[in-house]
Coordinates of C-alpha atoms and ligand atoms in Angstrom, one line a residue:
X75 CA 0.1 0.4 0.2
X76 CA 1.9 3.1 -0.6
X77 CA -1.6 5.3 0.7
X78 CA -1.7 5.8 4.3
X79 CA -5.1 4.7 5.8
X80 CA -3.5 4.8 9.1
X81 CA -6.0 5.5 12.2
X82 CA -3.9 8.0 14.4
X83 CA -5.3 11.4 13.7
X84 CA -3.5 13.5 11.2
X85 CA -2.6 10.4 9.2
X86 CA -5.0 9.9 6.5
X87 CA -4.2 10.8 2.7
X88 CA -7.9 11.4 2.8
X89 CA -8.9 13.2 6.5
X90 CA -12.5 12.0 7.3
X91 CA -15.3 14.0 8.8
X92 CA -17.1 12.8 11.9
X93 CA -14.6 10.1 11.6
X94 CA -15.3 8.7 15.4
X95 CA -19.3 10.6 15.7
X96 CA -20.8 8.3 12.1
X97 CA -19.1 5.5 13.5
X98 CA -20.5 5.9 17.4
X99 CA -24.4 6.2 15.6
X100 CA -23.4 2.7 13.8
X101 CA -24.0 1.7 17.7
X102 CA -21.4 -2.1 16.6
X103 CA -21.5 -4.8 18.4
X104 CA -19.1 -6.9 17.9
X105 CA -20.1 -9.7 15.3
X106 CA -22.4 -8.0 13.3
X107 CA -22.6 -6.8 9.5
X108 CA -22.1 -3.2 8.2
X109 CA -22.1 -1.5 5.4
X110 CA -19.3 1.3 4.1
X111 CA -20.7 2.2 1.6
X112 CA -18.4 4.4 0.9
X113 CA -15.0 3.3 1.4
X114 CA -12.5 6.4 -0.2
X115 CA -9.1 6.1 1.5
X116 CA -11.1 3.7 4.5
X117 CA -10.5 6.1 7.3
X118 CA -14.2 4.7 8.1
X119 CA -14.1 1.6 7.8
X120 CA -11.3 1.0 9.3
X121 CA -12.4 2.3 12.3
X122 CA -15.6 0.2 12.1
X123 CA -13.2 -2.9 11.8
X124 CA -11.0 -2.2 14.9
X125 CA -14.6 -2.3 16.8
X126 CA -15.6 -5.5 15.1
X127 CA -14.7 -9.1 16.8
X128 CA -13.3 -11.8 13.8
X129 CA -16.7 -12.6 13.5
X130 CA -17.5 -9.2 12.2
X131 CA -18.4 -8.3 8.8
X132 CA -18.0 -5.0 6.6
X133 CA -18.8 -5.0 3.2
X134 CA -17.2 -2.3 1.7
X135 CA -18.2 -0.1 -2.0
X136 CA -16.7 2.4 -4.0
X137 CA -17.6 3.3 -7.6
X138 CA -14.1 4.2 -7.8
X139 CA -11.3 1.5 -9.2
X140 CA -8.6 3.4 -7.2
X141 CA -10.3 3.5 -4.1
X142 CA -11.3 -0.5 -4.2
X143 CA -7.3 -1.2 -5.0
X144 CA -6.3 0.7 -2.0
X145 CA -8.9 -1.2 0.2
X146 CA -7.7 -4.2 -1.2
X147 CA -4.5 -3.4 0.0
X148 CA -6.0 -3.5 4.0
X149 CA -6.4 -7.6 3.6
X150 CA -9.2 -7.9 6.4
X151 CA -10.8 -11.1 6.1
X152 CA -13.4 -9.7 7.5
X153 CA -13.8 -7.0 5.0
X154 CA -15.6 -8.0 1.9
X155 CA -15.6 -5.1 -1.3
X156 CA -17.4 -4.2 -3.6
X157 CA -16.6 -2.0 -6.9
X158 CA -20.0 -0.5 -8.3
X159 CA -23.0 1.8 -7.0
X160 CA -23.8 1.8 -3.6
X161 CA -27.5 1.7 -5.3
X162 CA -26.6 -2.0 -5.7
X163 CA -26.8 -3.0 -2.8
X164 CA -30.0 -4.4 -2.2
X165 CA -28.6 -6.7 -5.2
X166 CA -25.0 -7.5 -3.5
X167 CA -26.2 -8.7 -0.1
X168 CA -28.4 -11.3 -2.5
X169 CA -25.7 -12.4 -4.1
X170 CA -24.1 -12.4 -0.3
X171 CA -26.8 -14.3 1.0
X172 CA -27.7 -12.0 3.4
X173 CA -30.5 -11.6 4.5
X174 CA -30.0 -7.4 6.5
X175 CA -27.0 -6.1 8.2
X176 CA -26.7 -4.0 11.4
X177 CA -25.5 -0.6 10.3
X178 CA -24.4 1.4 7.0
X179 CA -22.6 4.5 6.6
X180 CA -22.1 7.0 3.5
X181 CA -19.4 9.9 3.5
X182 CA -20.4 11.6 0.8
X183 CA -18.9 13.0 -1.8
X184 CA -14.8 13.2 -3.5
X185 CA -12.5 11.7 -1.6
X186 CA -9.0 14.4 -1.3
X187 CA -7.1 12.1 -3.5
X188 CA -10.3 12.5 -5.9
X189 CA -9.9 16.2 -6.0
X190 CA -5.9 16.2 -5.6
X191 CA -5.3 14.9 -8.8
X192 CA -4.9 16.8 -11.2
X193 CA -5.7 13.9 -14.0
X194 CA -9.6 12.9 -12.9
X195 CA -10.8 16.4 -13.7
X196 CA -12.7 17.2 -10.7
X197 CA -10.5 20.7 -9.7
X198 CA -10.7 23.7 -11.6
X199 CA -7.5 24.8 -9.3
X200 CA -6.1 22.0 -11.2
X201 CA -5.6 21.2 -15.3
X202 CA -6.8 18.0 -16.5
X203 CA -9.0 17.0 -18.6
X204 CA -12.7 17.4 -18.3
X205 CA -13.5 14.1 -17.1
X206 CA -15.0 14.0 -13.2
X207 CA -16.5 10.6 -13.5
X208 CA -15.8 8.4 -10.3
X209 CA -16.1 5.5 -11.9
X210 CA -13.6 5.5 -14.6
X211 CA -13.7 2.2 -15.7
X212 CA -17.0 3.3 -17.5
X213 CA -19.9 5.9 -18.4
X214 CA -19.3 9.3 -20.2
X215 CA -16.9 11.7 -19.0
X216 CA -18.2 15.4 -18.9
X217 CA -16.1 16.8 -22.1
X218 CA -17.3 13.8 -23.9
X219 CA -21.6 14.5 -22.8
X220 CA -21.2 18.6 -23.1
X221 CA -19.9 17.4 -27.2
X222 CA -23.0 16.2 -27.5
X223 CA -25.6 17.9 -24.8
X224 CA -28.6 20.8 -26.3
X225 CA -28.6 23.9 -24.9
X226 CA -31.5 22.7 -22.1
X227 CA -29.4 20.0 -21.7
X228 CA -26.6 21.6 -20.0
X229 CA -28.9 25.1 -18.9
X230 CA -31.2 22.5 -16.9
X231 CA -27.8 20.3 -15.3
X232 CA -26.4 23.4 -13.8
X233 CA -29.2 25.6 -12.5
X234 CA -30.6 21.4 -10.8
X235 CA -27.4 20.4 -9.2
X236 CA -25.6 23.6 -9.0
X237 CA -28.3 26.2 -8.6
X238 CA -26.7 28.2 -10.9
X239 CA -28.0 31.4 -12.0
X240 CA -26.3 32.1 -15.0
X241 CA -26.8 28.9 -15.8
X242 CA -28.5 29.6 -19.7
X243 CA -25.1 31.8 -20.0
X244 CA -23.0 29.3 -19.5
X245 CA -24.7 26.9 -21.5
X246 CA -24.7 29.0 -24.3
X247 CA -21.4 30.2 -24.4
X248 CA -20.7 26.3 -24.4
X249 CA -23.3 25.5 -27.5
X250 CA -21.8 28.7 -29.5
X251 CA -17.9 27.6 -28.8
X252 CA -18.8 23.9 -29.7
X253 CA -21.2 24.6 -32.7
X254 CA -19.6 27.5 -33.7
X255 CA -16.3 26.0 -36.3
X256 CA -15.0 30.0 -37.1
X257 CA -14.2 31.0 -33.2
X258 CA -10.6 32.1 -32.4
X259 CA -7.8 30.7 -30.8
X260 CA -9.2 32.2 -26.9
X261 CA -12.9 31.0 -27.6
X262 CA -12.0 27.3 -28.4
X263 CA -14.4 24.8 -26.6
X264 CA -13.1 23.9 -23.9
X265 CA -11.1 20.4 -23.3
X266 CA -9.8 21.1 -19.9
X267 CA -11.2 21.6 -16.3
X268 CA -8.9 25.3 -16.5
X269 CA -10.6 25.7 -20.1
X270 CA -14.1 25.6 -18.1
X271 CA -13.3 27.5 -15.5
X272 CA -12.0 30.6 -17.7
X273 CA -15.0 30.1 -19.9
X274 CA -17.4 29.9 -16.8
X275 CA -15.0 33.2 -14.7
X276 CA -15.5 35.4 -18.5
X277 CA -19.6 34.2 -18.6
X278 CA -20.1 35.4 -14.9
X279 CA -17.7 38.7 -14.4
X280 CA -18.9 39.4 -18.1
X281 CA -22.6 39.7 -16.4
X282 CA -21.8 41.0 -12.8
X283 CA -18.8 43.3 -13.1
X284 CA -17.9 42.6 -9.8
X285 CA -14.9 41.4 -8.9
X286 CA -14.1 40.1 -6.3
X287 CA -15.8 36.6 -5.4
X288 CA -15.9 34.8 -2.3
X289 CA -15.8 31.3 -4.3
X290 CA -14.7 31.0 -7.9
X291 CA -17.4 31.5 -9.5
X292 CA -16.7 28.3 -11.9
X293 CA -17.1 26.4 -8.1
X294 CA -21.3 25.7 -9.2
X295 CA -20.6 24.4 -12.6
X296 CA -18.1 22.1 -11.6
X297 CA -20.3 20.6 -9.1
X298 CA -23.3 20.5 -11.2
X299 CA -21.3 18.4 -14.1
X300 CA -20.5 16.5 -11.5
X301 CA -22.8 15.3 -9.9
X302 CA -24.3 14.9 -12.9
X303 CA -21.7 12.8 -14.4
X304 CA -21.8 10.7 -11.1
X305 CA -26.0 10.4 -11.2
X306 CA -25.0 10.5 -7.1
X307 CA -28.7 12.6 -6.7
X308 CA -30.5 9.1 -8.0
X309 CA -28.3 7.2 -6.8
X310 CA -28.6 7.9 -3.1
X311 CA -32.1 8.5 -3.4
X312 CA -32.2 4.8 -4.7
X313 CA -29.9 3.5 -1.8
X314 CA -32.2 5.2 0.9
X315 CA -35.1 3.7 -0.8
X316 CA -33.4 0.2 0.1
X317 CA -32.2 1.3 3.2
X318 CA -35.6 0.5 5.4
X319 CA -35.5 -3.1 3.5
X320 CA -31.9 -3.9 4.5
X321 CA -31.4 -2.6 7.5
X322 CA -32.4 -5.2 10.9
X323 CA -35.0 -3.4 13.3
X324 CA -33.0 -0.9 16.5
X325 CA -29.8 -1.1 13.1
X326 CA -27.8 2.2 12.1
X327 CA -27.5 4.6 9.3
X328 CA -24.8 7.1 10.0
X329 CA -25.5 9.4 6.3
X330 CA -22.7 13.0 6.2
X331 CA -23.8 14.6 3.2
X332 CA -22.0 17.8 1.7
X333 CA -25.0 19.9 0.2
X334 CA -28.1 20.6 0.3
X335 CA -29.8 18.5 -2.1
X336 CA -27.7 16.0 -0.3
X337 CA -28.6 17.3 3.0
X338 CA -32.3 16.9 2.0
X339 CA -32.6 13.7 0.4
X340 CA -31.7 12.5 4.0
X341 CA -33.9 14.6 6.2
X342 CA -37.3 13.6 3.8
X343 CA -36.2 9.6 4.5
X344 CA -35.8 10.0 8.2
X345 CA -38.9 11.9 8.6
X346 CA -42.0 9.6 9.3
X347 CA -44.4 11.6 7.9
X348 CA -42.3 11.0 4.6
X349 CA -42.3 7.2 5.0
X350 CA -46.3 8.0 5.9
X351 CA -47.6 9.7 2.5
X352 CA -44.5 7.4 0.8
X353 CA -44.0 10.8 -1.4
X354 CA -40.8 12.4 -1.3
X355 CA -41.8 14.5 -5.1
X356 CA -44.6 16.1 -1.9
X357 CA -41.8 18.7 -1.0
X358 CA -41.6 21.9 -3.7
X359 CA -37.9 21.9 -3.7
X360 CA -37.9 17.9 -5.4
X361 CA -40.3 19.3 -8.1
X362 CA -38.3 18.7 -11.3
X363 CA -36.2 16.2 -9.5
X364 CA -38.2 13.4 -9.1
X365 CA -41.8 12.2 -10.4
X366 CA -44.8 9.8 -9.1
X367 CA -42.7 7.2 -10.6
X368 CA -40.5 8.2 -7.6
X369 CA -42.5 7.3 -4.8
X370 CA -40.7 6.3 -2.0
X371 CA -41.6 3.0 -0.6
X372 CA -41.1 2.1 2.8
X373 CA -43.8 -1.2 3.9
X374 CA -43.4 -2.0 7.3
X375 CA -40.3 -0.2 8.5
X376 CA -39.1 4.0 8.8
X377 CA -35.6 5.4 9.9
X378 CA -35.7 7.5 12.5
X379 CA -33.7 10.2 13.0
X380 CA -31.8 9.9 16.8
X381 CA -29.2 12.5 15.3
X382 CA -28.0 15.5 14.0
X383 CA -24.8 17.0 14.1
X384 CA -22.6 19.8 13.0
X385 CA -19.3 20.5 12.5
X386 CA -17.1 22.1 15.6
X387 CA -14.7 25.3 15.2
X388 CA -11.9 23.1 16.2
X389 CA -12.8 20.7 13.6
X390 CA -13.3 22.8 10.6
X391 CA -9.8 24.3 11.9
X392 CA -8.7 21.5 11.5
X393 CA -10.3 20.3 8.2
X394 CA -11.7 22.7 6.4
X395 CA -13.3 19.9 3.7
X396 CA -15.4 19.5 7.4
X397 CA -17.1 22.9 6.0
X398 CA -20.5 22.1 5.0
X399 CA -20.7 18.5 6.9
X400 CA -24.2 17.3 8.3
X401 CA -24.0 14.4 10.4
X402 CA -27.0 12.7 10.2
X403 CA -28.2 8.9 12.4
X404 CA -31.1 6.9 11.7
X405 CA -32.4 4.4 13.7
X406 CA -34.2 1.7 11.7
X407 CA -37.9 1.1 13.1
X408 CA -39.9 -2.1 12.5
X409 CA -43.7 -3.4 12.9
X410 CA -44.1 -6.8 14.7
X411 CA -45.9 -9.3 13.3
X412 CA -46.4 -12.1 16.1
X413 CA -42.9 -12.6 17.7
X414 CA -40.9 -11.5 14.3
X415 CA -40.0 -7.8 12.8
X416 CA -40.8 -7.4 9.3
Ligands
LIG769 C1 -15.6 11.4 0.9 S1 -15.4 10.1 0.2 C2 -14.7 8.9 1.3 C3 -14.1 8.8 2.6 C4 -14.1 7.9 3.6 N1 -15.2 7.3 4.7 C5 -12.1 7.9 4.1 O1 -12.5 8.0 5.3 O2 -11.4 7.5 3.8 C6 -16.4 9.3 -1.3 C7 -16.3 8.3 -1.5 O3 -17.3 7.7 -1.9 C8 -17.4 7.2 -2.9 N2 -18.9 7.1 -3.7 C9 -19.3 8.4 -4.2 N3 -20.4 7.7 -5.0 C10 -21.2 7.0 -4.7 C11 -21.6 5.9 -4.9 N4 -22.7 6.1 -5.7 N5 -21.6 4.3 -5.1 C12 -20.3 3.4 -4.1 N6 -19.5 5.2 -4.4 C13 -19.5 6.1 -4.0 C14 -15.9 7.5 -4.6 O4 -15.9 7.2 -4.6 C15 -15.5 8.5 -2.7 O5 -14.3 7.1 -3.2

């Protein structure tokens, strides 16, 4: 293993957010079966393994092949690895002949190695290809998608997933540069992260006539394209739908979310009235994302929120990435039929 996943504080390649709090939330019992649905560089997994006995199990999932390679090097017999999306968890458990697990941990978003590697194309602060795929073994890169997308598709992605107010201007500039072969050298269609960041900066700076920005004007565009290209919202919704069916009664769900779309989806999954009304799409903010067919069904079990934690000032100073993080812990409550929890 080249990269360190040591559990001694400050020695992580990816410094985990809410390390102890999220694992405490799982209320680990030593022989239980748990899922780390977002392995990353294994900070939370290593902590879970340290609290499991020899007969415990941990299923670790990640879309990113590099994360899975890293996990293999942990070489722990209690660890089962899956390269793919956490939205496949229900089927994965079936294939492993596991009916229910005791807890699931989700630490959403990107790991530091993903952000820091220019070649992955996630950061506008480093020049790299316009890729942004978590799973580099499949799917379209951002560049490939932009080359085939319509104005309306680009505008909608920037608005829905980035809340970008100038989405239509950015989309028009992209279409203009792509379809107008006579664009000068300075107006080429963006091929790299820096090209795209410059394009967005130019559009926003031109419209706002403001020369001071708290965050880089391309932040929202990059966030939107990343969420879209990785199907992040749909994957999260799929998994949250499955949780009441695959986590046992009084089992736990710990979720660390980083932006408002994630925060809201997690909050809704843990609301008792959501289970009763069975309808995520009723919330106005969800309109446009989810249609009637997206109704979430919790047949006999619900997730009850038992804890919500924001990062302390000290932890933000120690790990600035935790600035926008929110930890929610939910307990799975199932109906009893005769003597059995169902
Ligand atoms: C914030 S990092 C997790 C860091 C990890 N908790 C640690 O301590 O090292 C998020 C990870 O989740 C993965 N990921 C995001 N969405 C996923 C999905 N739908 N299915 C599987 N993995 C996903 C990313 O590839 C990334 O490696």
